[in-house]
Amino acid sequence: MTRSDELPLYPHRHLLGIRGLSPHDIEDLLDRADAAVAISRQAEKKSAILRGRTQINLFFEASTRTQSSFELAGKRLGADVMNMSVASSSVKKGETLIDTAMTLNAMRPDILIIRHQSAGAAALLAQKVGCSVVNAGDGAHEHPTQALLDALTIRRAKGHIGGLVVAICGDILHSRVARSNILLLNALGARVRVVAPSTLLPSGIADMSVEVCRTMQEGLKDADVVMMLRLQRERMTGSFVSSVREYFHYYGLDAAKLAHAKPDALVMHPGPMNRGVEIASEIADGPQSVIQEQVEMGVAVRMAVMQALMDPRRNTGAAQ
Amino acid sequence: MSVTVFENAHIVDPSRGLDAVGSLIVEGRKIVASGADARNQGAPEGATRIDCKGKVLIPGLVDSRVFIGEPGAEHRETIASASEAAAAGGVTSIVMMPDTDPVIDDVALVEFVLRTARDTAKVNVFPAAAITKGFRGQELTEFGLLQEAGAVALTEGRHTISNAQVMRRALTYARDFGATIAHETKDADLGASGVMNEGLFASRLGLSGIPREAEAIPLARDLMLARLTGGSYHAAKISNGLSADAIARAKNEGVKATAGISINNLSLNENDIGEYRTFFRLDPPLRSEEDRLAMVEALRNGTIDVIVSSHDPQDVDTKRLPFADAAAGAIGLETMLAVALRLHHSGEVPLLRIVEALSTAPARLFGLPGGTLKPGAAADFALVDLDEPWIVREAEIRSRSKNTCFEDARLQGKVLQCWVAGRKVFGN
């Protein structure tokens, strides 16, 4: 991995969202992540960059892939990683988020990874603890490491992000992934389109620097990247869309719809996928799919973020 | 009986349209003279004379929407602590909401509030009773007996009655007793998961929005029912132009409808939420600046009758949470007057109109004593320096809860003294 003193000092104490990052900050994190990919591809995957540091994963929402990605990232950097399983913790006994955080803070971790069902939870935590906080998803607000790993995947495949046409399709309304991606892709100069039934678009979406498209044909036309979003099961039957059948007919990604995009367009999905709902299996497993690469880039991006936050040139000691 | 003469005062009394330099004479618990001509009356032997130095005397404020934690949540606020806050804010009468634990839906609880207030409160406390038992929205409470016990209004507090049949009966039955139904409207389904104003800002924060229609649709229903029944209806806290238009139209058509607004919706907008500041999570939510301006205009032209603090003490256990999980509400008794005076200083609303909406109008609407400086009225008034600047400091807040929207805000206009029934309850 690149020696950290060769890279610019990352100017933030936390990573709470893409909002607040400059294009330069983002490129810097992507550069660091590029270097981290190499570590994961070696037989010897462990480095000592974060040796002696303590990382706590505090996941209030069940998550297999994001939590294991953060855990692996920490371990590959040599940190001691602890997973707080909220299901069996005192949160179930009525302890508030802040009290849980203060308790963990007293154990002097260096970095706290939080996922929570409420927007703003990571920011609230960051105000109360003495260590660095990484937002691993807060309600429908932001999921910055997902946007970074998506950007890394695109940049490695296409060489650049500026000027690309990226179509984000599906449940934009409830998606933190969409919000973080819209911010990041705009910051790096991509043209962002969103495609969704109007019931799944947030109010004021047209003012978020995106082009709103009603049909997949329109949204995918000459697109360089097609990002599909997961549709939660409870939203499939009547409350936001009428049925899985109708949703797949109009918004599910199949070969016919993908044909409107550029022939070398990338197909992405943050996972976990609903095959046959938002994406057809032949596309998910097809040659244009980079869904597996996204998972690999996820570990690299999280290594990069933690390395940047724990830069030894800054006095990032444990909680005071 | 002791006599006190307030001399050299700038008297602002909306009940008489009076804005003049003069004197106010108090004998015992009553006002015996006030105005320019009171100057010539002279003070009787042994009277206490207070030189007001040209400062403003106004009727004590009547706050018709105050939430208190007694009984049930005394750690947030007691009737006594709320009255301390009220006195410091120039509020001499408060209408206490039935949102307590247990809910005030029974004569014994009305009596409990009045007894506790008599023994512990510095200002007048008037209980409002629930419209339906336990706020369940089904069976009506004993309107007549509650009123006889001292309940001055019927309200479902923070709740909205979703059943139109129940609302129709409530309006009809209340009419027989000459009682007013005060109602906050929020649709049970539309925007039900919302926590702030719907729009771009909510979408950016990833928070679920509440459209303006969620307030205006049930309000439109209520106004139709008020017309149908001839009942007296008060829209307790409106927040947007759609609601104001509906009220104006109903008033025009002769419906017995009035409207109130929280001081917060007159002075703040959704942008004040900033980065998930939970003290700004309010019900109704802070709206757009366009809606706030529409509310100021509705206050100015009389569509909105009264301003309330909607004082709602919340503790860290209900506010130190992620925004969507936090309780709604903010305290406001101590800052309501000074915040309302912003509209006077900016020239948007005349002083007489502001004081009227804060005192005379709510007193008239709920049939309460006060709201006037006429001879014969209870000596409830405040001495105010309209121009004195001050900064709201958390440490100086008298309320037991500190959830103010105005922490560190610079305000202009300070209560110097507050008097209730001829007794000084605040000031030097």
XYZ file of C-alpha atoms in Angstrom:
748
model
C 0.000 0.000 0.000
C 1.115 3.536 -0.658
C 2.974 5.005 2.242
C 0.625 7.406 3.906
C 3.139 10.259 4.062
C 3.213 10.347 0.269
C -0.469 11.218 0.174
C -2.064 14.500 1.134
C -3.379 14.738 4.680
C -7.074 13.929 4.655
C -8.706 17.018 6.162
C -11.672 15.530 7.998
C -11.971 13.759 11.307
C -15.008 11.695 10.331
C -16.657 10.370 7.208
C -20.323 11.155 7.723
C -21.373 11.686 4.136
C -20.252 12.674 0.669
C -21.695 16.125 1.317
C -18.854 18.140 2.737
C -16.146 16.371 0.727
C -14.395 18.276 -2.020
C -13.702 16.627 -5.385
C -10.097 16.593 -4.263
C -10.952 14.704 -1.054
C -12.861 12.145 -3.080
C -10.071 11.611 -5.625
C -7.613 11.289 -2.767
C -9.689 8.547 -1.150
C -10.030 6.765 -4.490
C -6.257 6.930 -5.008
C -5.688 5.433 -1.586
C -8.268 2.728 -2.344
C -6.551 1.857 -5.616
C -3.421 1.144 -3.644
C -5.362 -0.880 -1.060
C -6.671 -3.227 -3.737
C -3.146 -4.610 -4.040
C -3.016 -5.648 -0.386
C -6.185 -7.701 -0.740
C -4.809 -9.443 -3.804
C -1.609 -10.582 -2.095
C -1.316 -13.963 -0.425
C -0.181 -12.112 2.707
C -3.119 -9.786 3.272
C -2.251 -8.298 6.609
C -0.464 -4.983 7.007
C 0.482 -3.123 10.146
C -0.836 0.297 9.235
C -3.504 0.299 11.945
C -1.709 -1.975 14.398
C -2.778 -1.169 17.943
C -5.851 0.725 16.817
C -9.314 -0.374 17.900
C -12.241 -0.377 15.514
C -15.796 -0.961 16.703
C -18.557 -1.859 14.275
C -21.845 -0.669 15.700
C -24.621 -1.933 13.462
C -28.161 -1.139 14.515
C -29.481 -2.529 11.246
C -28.730 -6.028 10.113
C -26.109 -6.059 7.364
C -23.995 -8.954 6.230
C -21.957 -7.479 3.429
C -21.210 -3.999 4.736
C -20.343 -5.192 8.210
C -18.046 -7.995 7.005
C -16.471 -5.606 4.503
C -15.620 -3.142 7.288
C -14.430 -5.981 9.499
C -12.113 -7.377 6.838
C -10.837 -3.925 5.969
C -9.909 -3.274 9.585
C -8.268 -6.645 10.020
C -6.229 -6.329 6.841
C -4.887 -3.045 8.155
C -3.952 -4.716 11.433
C -6.580 -3.097 13.661
C -8.365 -4.870 16.473
C -11.963 -5.134 15.321
C -14.943 -5.611 17.557
C -18.471 -6.186 16.287
C -21.243 -4.912 18.505
C -24.205 -7.115 17.908
C -27.072 -4.829 18.667
C -29.675 -7.580 18.687
C -28.216 -8.971 21.901
C -27.086 -5.708 23.423
C -28.488 -3.263 25.895
C -30.117 -1.304 23.060
C -32.801 -3.949 23.238
C -33.141 -3.037 26.900
C -34.037 0.542 26.049
C -30.628 2.179 26.118
C -30.469 5.123 23.731
C -28.063 5.460 20.841
C -26.149 8.146 22.697
C -25.793 6.146 25.878
C -24.560 3.140 23.931
C -22.106 5.353 22.107
C -20.866 6.967 25.298
C -20.322 3.558 26.852
C -18.318 2.380 23.862
C -16.478 5.678 23.769
C -15.308 5.115 27.327
C -13.569 1.966 26.077
C -11.420 4.275 23.962
C -11.842 3.008 20.436
C -10.056 4.836 17.629
C -12.735 4.445 15.045
C -16.424 3.760 15.259
C -18.341 2.418 12.266
C -22.059 3.008 12.605
C -25.097 1.918 10.706
C -28.467 3.087 11.976
C -32.008 3.209 10.640
C -32.380 6.939 11.415
C -31.061 9.728 9.207
C -28.533 11.850 11.064
C -27.584 9.132 13.553
C -23.917 9.103 12.500
C -23.667 12.891 12.783
C -25.281 12.804 16.217
C -22.824 10.153 17.354
C -19.888 12.117 16.008
C -20.833 15.052 18.225
C -20.723 12.901 21.322
C -17.670 10.683 20.986
C -13.961 11.384 20.954
C -12.974 9.084 18.107
C -13.442 9.095 14.360
C -16.853 8.042 13.094
C -17.607 6.423 9.747
C -21.185 6.428 8.534
C -22.015 2.975 7.206
C -25.540 4.065 6.314
C -27.991 6.285 8.221
C -31.649 5.956 7.289
C -32.358 7.399 3.860
C -29.608 9.979 4.247
C -26.139 8.797 3.158
C -23.948 5.756 2.668
C -20.647 7.340 1.680
C -18.436 4.248 1.461
C -20.919 2.683 -0.964
C -20.699 5.728 -3.232
C -16.916 5.663 -2.995
C -16.709 1.990 -3.886
C -19.085 2.541 -6.788
C -16.903 5.392 -7.994
C -13.764 3.300 -7.631
C -15.351 0.486 -9.621
C -16.342 2.914 -12.382
C -12.997 4.686 -12.424
C -11.051 1.442 -12.696
C -13.277 0.227 -15.532
C -13.607 3.478 -17.448
C -10.472 5.330 -16.409
C -12.394 8.438 -15.376
C -15.754 9.613 -14.059
C -16.121 13.136 -15.434
C -18.405 13.246 -18.465
C -19.879 9.784 -18.011
C -23.650 9.334 -18.144
C -24.793 7.392 -15.093
C -28.387 6.180 -14.724
C -29.523 5.367 -11.175
C -32.673 3.266 -11.322
C -35.219 2.159 -8.767
C -36.217 3.165 -5.260
C -34.551 6.585 -5.080
C -36.985 7.744 -2.372
C -35.732 5.443 0.369
C -32.169 5.086 -0.876
C -29.155 6.468 0.947
C -27.009 4.855 -1.746
C -28.712 6.999 -4.387
C -28.258 10.201 -2.375
C -24.553 9.604 -1.763
C -24.004 8.591 -5.377
C -25.808 11.645 -6.734
C -23.575 13.891 -4.627
C -20.353 12.084 -5.488
C -20.967 11.657 -9.206
C -21.965 15.295 -9.548
C -18.875 16.380 -7.633
C -16.692 14.485 -10.104
C -18.498 15.819 -13.142
C -20.648 12.912 -14.263
C -24.121 13.424 -15.727
C -26.596 11.751 -13.425
C -30.029 10.509 -14.416
C -32.571 8.942 -12.112
C -35.217 6.531 -13.341
C -38.094 5.473 -11.122
C -41.853 5.459 -10.837
C -42.886 8.834 -9.415
C -43.995 7.216 -6.151
C -40.369 6.275 -5.498
C -38.874 9.710 -6.173
C -38.234 12.116 -3.289
C -39.812 15.556 -3.260
C -37.579 18.152 -4.910
C -35.486 15.552 -6.789
C -35.334 17.753 -9.888
C -33.356 20.300 -7.857
C -30.686 17.771 -6.894
C -28.710 18.238 -10.111
C -30.129 15.175 -11.803
C -32.156 14.546 -14.888
C -35.411 12.785 -13.991
C -36.519 10.124 -16.470
C -39.852 8.365 -16.493
C -38.864 5.320 -18.533
C -35.866 3.011 -18.618
C -35.588 3.527 -22.371
C -35.175 7.263 -21.895
C -32.954 6.946 -18.808
C -30.620 4.321 -20.196
C -30.165 5.861 -23.635
C -26.417 5.997 -24.293
C -25.649 5.554 -20.621
C -22.121 4.547 -19.591
C -23.194 3.144 -16.244
C -26.478 1.618 -15.084
C -26.868 1.459 -11.319
C -29.757 -0.577 -10.045
C -31.161 -0.134 -6.550
C -32.772 -2.694 -4.331
C -36.534 -2.509 -3.885
C -37.477 -3.470 -0.320
C -39.932 -6.334 -0.176
C -42.509 -4.423 1.878
C -42.667 -1.729 -0.797
C -43.407 -4.099 -3.661
C -47.021 -4.933 -3.046
C -49.345 -2.029 -3.447
C -47.906 0.697 -1.254
C -45.456 2.246 -3.705
C -45.749 0.039 -6.773
C -48.596 -2.272 -7.671
C -46.807 -5.560 -8.033
C -43.481 -7.213 -8.668
C -44.711 -8.171 -12.122
C -45.540 -4.617 -13.113
C -42.375 -3.233 -11.534
C -40.138 -5.664 -13.373
C -42.008 -5.000 -16.606
C -41.306 -1.276 -16.490
C -38.212 -0.879 -14.302
C -36.502 -4.259 -14.065
C -33.213 -4.407 -15.929
C -33.312 -6.995 -18.680
C -31.446 -7.390 -21.961
C -33.980 -5.386 -23.958
C -33.734 -2.359 -21.689
C -29.981 -2.627 -21.310
C -29.680 -2.513 -25.094
C -30.524 1.225 -24.909
C -27.313 1.871 -22.983
C -23.892 1.980 -24.589
C -22.667 -1.493 -25.579
C -19.901 -1.320 -22.984
C -22.079 0.103 -20.241
C -21.376 -1.158 -16.731
C -24.176 -2.754 -14.725
C -23.964 -2.166 -10.991
C -25.984 -3.095 -7.927
C -25.185 -2.384 -4.262
C -26.693 -5.703 -3.206
C -28.336 -7.711 -1.998
C -30.169 -8.222 -5.289
C -33.771 -9.226 -5.842
C -33.343 -11.282 -8.979
C -36.400 -10.982 -11.165
C -37.568 -7.821 -9.382
C -35.123 -5.071 -10.243
C -32.660 -7.111 -12.262
C -32.796 -10.218 -14.443
C -30.354 -12.984 -13.579
C -28.868 -13.047 -17.059
C -27.875 -9.392 -16.618
C -26.679 -9.731 -13.034
C -24.401 -12.574 -14.068
C -23.687 -11.233 -17.554
C -20.524 -9.775 -19.063
C -21.414 -6.159 -18.352
C -22.042 -6.774 -14.672
C -19.389 -5.477 -12.270
C -21.358 -6.444 -9.172
C -18.629 -8.753 -7.860
C -15.968 -6.099 -8.446
C -18.069 -3.709 -6.368
C -17.793 -6.094 -3.432
C -14.023 -6.310 -3.813
C -13.706 -2.522 -4.135
C -15.797 -2.200 -0.992
C -13.036 -3.682 1.135
C -10.423 -1.491 -0.544
C -12.412 1.701 -0.112
C -13.035 0.983 3.568
C -9.336 0.320 4.092
C -8.591 3.631 2.399
C -11.081 5.552 4.482
C -9.832 4.166 7.765
C -6.236 4.709 6.798
C -7.009 8.306 5.851
C -8.846 8.969 9.109
C -6.085 7.354 11.199
C -3.272 9.236 9.481
C -0.376 9.125 11.968
C 0.609 12.654 10.975
C -2.455 13.797 12.824
C -2.895 13.317 16.539
C -5.750 10.838 16.299
C -5.396 9.258 19.686
C -8.158 7.356 21.370
C -11.012 9.161 23.059
C -9.765 11.745 25.488
C -56.809 48.182 50.152
C -53.367 48.990 48.805
C -53.147 51.244 45.799
C -50.318 51.262 43.290
C -49.953 53.918 40.608
C -47.866 53.221 37.524
C -46.939 56.630 36.199
C -45.389 57.821 32.998
C -46.198 54.604 31.160
C -46.722 53.984 27.472
C -50.013 52.097 27.630
C -50.841 49.655 24.863
C -54.281 48.155 25.337
C -55.750 46.459 22.247
C -59.092 45.913 23.995
C -59.675 49.662 23.622
C -57.390 50.314 20.686
C -55.381 52.417 23.116
C -51.769 53.374 22.468
C -50.991 56.388 24.637
C -48.858 57.766 27.403
C -50.635 57.677 30.733
C -51.014 56.004 34.101
C -52.403 52.775 35.415
C -53.902 52.586 38.880
C -54.291 49.289 40.673
C -56.334 48.819 43.779
C -56.117 45.422 45.407
C -56.568 42.834 42.681
C -58.184 45.139 40.143
C -57.341 47.907 37.730
C -59.291 51.018 38.680
C -58.031 53.408 36.035
C -55.754 53.325 33.035
C -54.929 55.596 30.156
C -54.129 59.210 29.515
C -56.910 60.555 31.735
C -55.798 58.387 34.676
C -52.904 60.829 35.012
C -55.212 63.482 36.324
C -56.851 61.269 38.876
C -54.046 61.698 41.342
C -52.884 59.084 43.786
C -54.606 58.559 47.095
C -52.694 59.020 50.327
C -50.249 56.189 50.949
C -50.335 54.861 47.404
C -47.183 53.291 46.010
C -45.958 55.177 42.976
C -43.938 53.469 40.280
C -42.279 55.538 37.572
C -42.424 53.477 34.383
C -40.041 55.881 32.623
C -41.945 55.663 29.397
C -41.766 51.895 29.165
C -44.724 49.964 27.816
C -47.576 48.527 29.879
C -49.537 45.782 28.146
C -52.235 43.394 29.304
C -50.619 40.217 30.585
C -50.215 37.685 27.810
C -52.753 34.880 27.576
C -51.094 31.765 26.194
C -53.801 29.412 25.037
C -51.615 26.425 24.224
C -49.233 25.253 26.923
C -48.157 21.670 27.531
C -47.100 20.827 31.074
C -45.805 17.570 32.483
C -47.952 17.553 35.640
C -49.343 15.033 36.300
C -47.165 12.281 34.857
C -43.954 13.885 33.616
C -42.952 16.262 36.371
C -39.274 15.872 35.461
C -40.044 17.898 32.321
C -42.229 20.581 33.821
C -44.524 21.154 36.758
C -47.364 23.622 36.937
C -45.177 25.637 39.321
C -42.113 25.677 37.044
C -44.234 26.512 33.996
C -45.717 29.430 35.914
C -42.226 30.732 36.752
C -41.378 30.623 33.056
C -44.672 32.283 32.181
C -44.190 35.132 34.634
C -40.715 35.821 33.236
C -42.238 35.983 29.774
C -45.016 38.394 30.715
C -47.612 35.619 30.458
C -50.252 36.014 33.182
C -52.650 33.291 32.058
C -52.024 29.918 30.527
C -54.435 27.408 29.107
C -53.001 24.045 30.000
C -53.358 21.215 27.516
C -54.875 17.917 28.627
C -51.869 15.953 27.299
C -50.814 14.662 30.679
C -50.631 11.209 32.174
C -53.432 10.547 32.901
C -55.157 12.568 30.216
C -57.356 15.361 31.582
C -60.675 13.911 30.519
C -62.411 13.825 33.860
C -63.757 16.328 36.396
C -61.420 15.093 39.138
C -58.387 15.867 36.992
C -59.615 19.350 36.145
C -60.005 19.910 39.871
C -56.519 18.543 40.501
C -55.023 21.045 38.058
C -56.930 23.974 39.523
C -56.009 22.975 43.074
C -52.344 22.484 42.221
C -52.281 25.791 40.361
C -53.928 27.606 43.257
C -51.329 26.241 45.668
C -48.188 26.433 43.555
C -48.569 28.669 40.506
C -47.682 32.342 40.183
C -49.929 32.939 37.189
C -53.490 31.969 36.281
C -53.768 28.401 35.021
C -56.873 27.359 33.127
C -57.209 23.692 32.251
C -58.480 22.535 28.870
C -60.134 19.130 28.785
C -59.929 16.329 26.252
C -62.663 16.026 23.637
C -62.686 12.237 23.809
C -61.950 9.917 26.686
C -58.272 9.012 26.831
C -57.729 10.764 23.464
C -59.008 7.574 21.903
C -61.102 9.502 19.415
C -64.285 7.594 20.206
C -66.429 8.571 23.213
C -66.971 12.222 24.103
C -65.984 13.429 27.548
C -68.472 15.134 29.904
C -68.370 18.556 28.241
C -70.871 20.170 30.613
C -69.470 18.876 33.872
C -65.905 19.558 32.761
C -66.841 23.111 31.896
C -68.562 23.600 35.256
C -65.467 22.266 36.981
C -63.392 24.922 35.237
C -62.247 23.562 31.874
C -62.125 26.555 29.517
C -61.803 24.693 26.242
C -62.103 21.272 24.719
C -59.147 20.026 22.763
C -57.548 16.790 21.738
C -54.133 18.302 22.498
C -51.471 16.960 20.165
C -53.943 14.508 18.682
C -56.303 14.782 15.746
C -59.746 13.228 15.736
C -59.775 11.257 12.513
C -63.398 10.137 12.714
C -65.597 12.788 11.065
C -68.698 11.531 12.843
C -67.043 12.012 16.242
C -65.937 15.516 15.260
C -69.429 16.402 14.095
C -70.928 15.244 17.400
C -68.269 17.065 19.406
C -69.011 20.342 17.613
C -72.752 19.840 17.999
C -72.614 18.878 21.670
C -70.135 21.641 22.543
C -72.505 24.186 20.984
C -75.091 23.388 23.656
C -72.608 24.485 26.331
C -71.175 27.400 24.398
C -67.795 25.650 24.429
C -65.126 25.928 21.752
C -63.469 22.927 20.145
C -59.759 23.647 19.683
C -58.138 21.216 17.295
C -54.719 20.590 15.766
C -55.141 18.868 12.437
C -52.820 16.231 11.065
C -53.979 13.550 8.687
C -53.601 10.063 10.117
C -52.113 8.665 6.921
C -50.910 11.422 4.617
C -47.365 12.211 5.664
C -47.827 10.015 8.728
C -44.202 8.913 8.688
C -43.077 12.504 8.166
C -40.917 14.403 10.613
C -40.406 17.738 8.866
C -41.756 19.870 6.025
C -41.872 17.974 2.752
C -39.514 19.317 0.139
C -35.976 19.432 -1.171
C -34.426 20.056 2.239
C -36.124 16.983 3.777
C -35.095 14.897 0.780
C -31.481 15.959 1.186
C -31.505 15.079 4.860
C -33.111 11.748 4.045
C -36.036 12.585 6.301
C -39.619 11.769 5.529
C -41.722 14.821 4.732
C -45.090 16.126 5.872
C -46.954 17.873 3.044
C -48.974 20.998 3.822
C -52.071 19.109 2.735
C -51.729 16.784 5.736
C -52.821 19.752 7.850
C -55.152 21.464 5.392
C -57.281 18.451 4.389
C -58.570 17.545 7.875
C -58.889 21.287 8.584
C -61.136 21.690 5.546
C -63.258 18.823 6.834
C -63.512 20.395 10.293
C -64.533 23.757 8.843
C -67.290 22.096 6.832
C -68.504 20.372 9.988
C -68.393 23.650 11.893
C -70.597 25.159 9.227
C -72.926 22.157 9.300
C -73.290 22.169 13.086
C -72.997 25.869 13.863
C -70.408 24.891 16.458
C -67.495 27.054 17.488
C -64.190 25.815 16.102
C -60.643 26.962 16.746
C -57.836 25.745 14.481
C -55.257 25.648 17.231
C -51.972 25.717 15.313
C -51.888 26.304 11.593
C -48.630 26.428 9.701
C -49.178 27.146 6.049
C -50.941 29.209 3.431
C -53.387 26.470 2.438
C -54.775 26.406 5.972
C -54.880 30.193 6.216
C -56.860 30.374 2.962
C -59.359 27.823 4.278
C -59.806 29.780 7.527
C -60.246 33.083 5.691
C -62.869 31.553 3.429
C -64.778 29.999 6.341
C -64.743 33.279 8.270
C -66.074 35.055 5.211
C -68.938 32.610 5.012
C -69.867 33.221 8.634
C -68.558 29.962 10.064
C -67.650 30.347 13.755
C -64.006 29.655 13.093
C -60.832 31.118 14.526
C -57.192 30.242 14.172
C -54.040 30.207 16.225
C -50.392 29.903 15.342
C -47.319 28.857 17.221
C -44.757 31.623 17.604
C -42.266 29.199 16.049
C -44.119 29.041 12.740
C -44.154 32.850 12.644
C -40.467 33.245 13.291
C -38.599 30.203 11.973
C -38.539 28.076 8.855
C -37.420 24.584 7.875
C -33.851 25.686 7.229
C -33.412 26.278 10.949
C -33.315 22.483 11.368
C -29.813 22.624 9.913
C -27.987 19.390 10.662
C -30.738 17.452 12.388
C -31.276 19.843 15.305
C -34.011 18.038 17.196
C -35.140 21.118 19.143
C -36.544 22.280 15.810
C -38.603 19.148 15.334
C -42.051 20.617 15.846
C -45.688 19.830 15.246
C -46.817 21.300 12.903
C -43.378 21.289 11.313
C -41.474 24.435 10.449
C -42.450 25.232 6.877
C -40.838 27.054 3.985
C -40.009 30.758 4.191
C -42.858 31.374 1.753
C -45.311 29.789 4.179
C -43.844 31.710 7.108
C -44.412 34.963 5.252
C -47.977 33.871 4.453
C -48.475 33.293 8.193
C -47.174 36.764 9.038
C -49.611 38.248 6.553
C -52.470 36.126 7.951
C -51.653 37.441 11.413
C -51.530 41.009 10.169
C -54.861 40.832 8.336
C -56.664 39.021 11.150
C -57.121 35.603 9.528
C -55.030 34.293 12.389
C -56.523 35.410 15.700
C -54.057 34.309 18.331
C -50.397 33.548 18.832
C -49.443 30.723 21.178
C -46.111 29.589 22.554
C -47.087 25.933 22.166
C -44.720 25.537 25.104
C -43.817 21.856 25.111
C -41.065 20.834 27.492
C -39.027 17.832 26.374
C -36.077 16.362 28.151
C -32.848 14.798 26.896
C -34.567 11.424 26.975
C -36.929 12.558 24.231
C -34.672 15.016 22.356
C -31.140 13.604 22.456
C -31.993 11.129 19.742
C -31.744 10.911 15.977
C -34.099 13.496 14.455
C -36.775 11.053 13.331
C -36.842 9.369 16.738
C -36.990 12.582 18.775
C -40.216 13.951 20.210
C -41.718 17.069 18.666
C -42.046 20.323 20.598
C -40.162 23.279 22.025
C -40.518 25.452 25.086
C -41.568 29.050 24.482
C -43.226 30.788 27.428
C -40.183 32.910 28.262
C -39.367 33.968 24.723
C -42.756 34.303 23.015
C -43.160 38.040 23.537
C -39.632 38.995 22.531
C -39.768 36.759 19.458
C -43.152 38.202 18.465
C -41.710 41.699 18.835
C -39.391 40.915 15.930
C -42.457 41.475 13.751
C -42.938 44.876 15.403
C -39.302 45.886 15.013
C -39.299 44.792 11.373
C -42.463 46.804 10.756
C -44.326 43.752 9.429
C -47.131 43.778 12.018
C -48.298 46.762 14.122
C -47.609 46.563 17.855
C -51.292 46.773 18.796
C -52.088 43.810 16.559
C -49.263 41.729 18.024
C -50.335 42.442 21.613
C -53.940 41.760 20.684
C -53.060 38.316 19.295
C -51.051 37.586 22.434
C -53.584 38.744 25.023
C -56.918 40.328 24.137
C -57.907 37.888 21.417
C -57.186 34.626 23.288
C -58.864 35.969 26.450
C -61.989 36.821 24.460
C -61.922 33.568 22.534
C -61.768 31.340 25.590
C -63.815 33.618 27.844
C -60.954 34.279 30.234
C -60.433 37.288 32.503
C -57.504 39.476 31.441
C -56.377 40.590 28.023
C -57.386 44.148 28.857
C -56.367 47.123 30.989
C -59.902 48.465 31.318
C -60.992 49.689 34.733
C -62.595 46.835 36.612
C -60.445 44.160 34.982
C -58.085 41.896 36.908
C -54.730 43.600 37.419
C -52.838 41.223 35.096
C -50.251 43.115 33.100
C -46.628 43.355 32.115
C -44.177 46.221 32.003
C -42.008 45.833 28.941
C -38.966 47.549 27.479
C -39.651 47.051 23.778
C -36.103 47.795 22.743
C -33.827 46.209 25.309
C -31.608 43.620 23.644
C -30.831 40.335 25.339
C -29.482 36.922 24.513
C -31.284 33.717 25.429
C -28.955 31.699 27.661
C -29.667 28.108 28.524
C -28.518 28.636 32.113
C -31.108 31.363 32.615
C -34.106 29.396 31.358
C -36.616 28.915 34.165
C -38.476 26.044 32.587
C -37.356 22.622 33.808
C -36.670 21.619 30.237
C -34.237 23.512 28.045
C -35.491 22.609 24.576
C -35.701 26.128 23.216
C -35.453 27.011 19.528
C -33.857 30.301 20.546
C -30.755 29.266 22.447
C -28.182 32.055 22.066
C -30.619 33.996 19.887
C -30.462 37.780 20.064
C -33.834 39.168 20.943
C -35.071 42.705 21.418
C -37.735 43.443 24.010
C -37.603 42.413 27.628
C -40.217 41.936 30.318
C -39.281 44.173 33.254
C -42.177 43.305 35.548
C -45.114 40.968 35.483
C -48.159 41.418 37.704
C -50.969 38.969 38.341
C -54.090 40.067 40.277
C -52.298 43.126 41.600
C -49.292 41.156 42.839
C -45.848 41.379 41.328
C -44.773 37.891 40.213
C -41.671 38.814 38.246
C -39.183 41.659 38.105
C -37.639 44.226 40.392
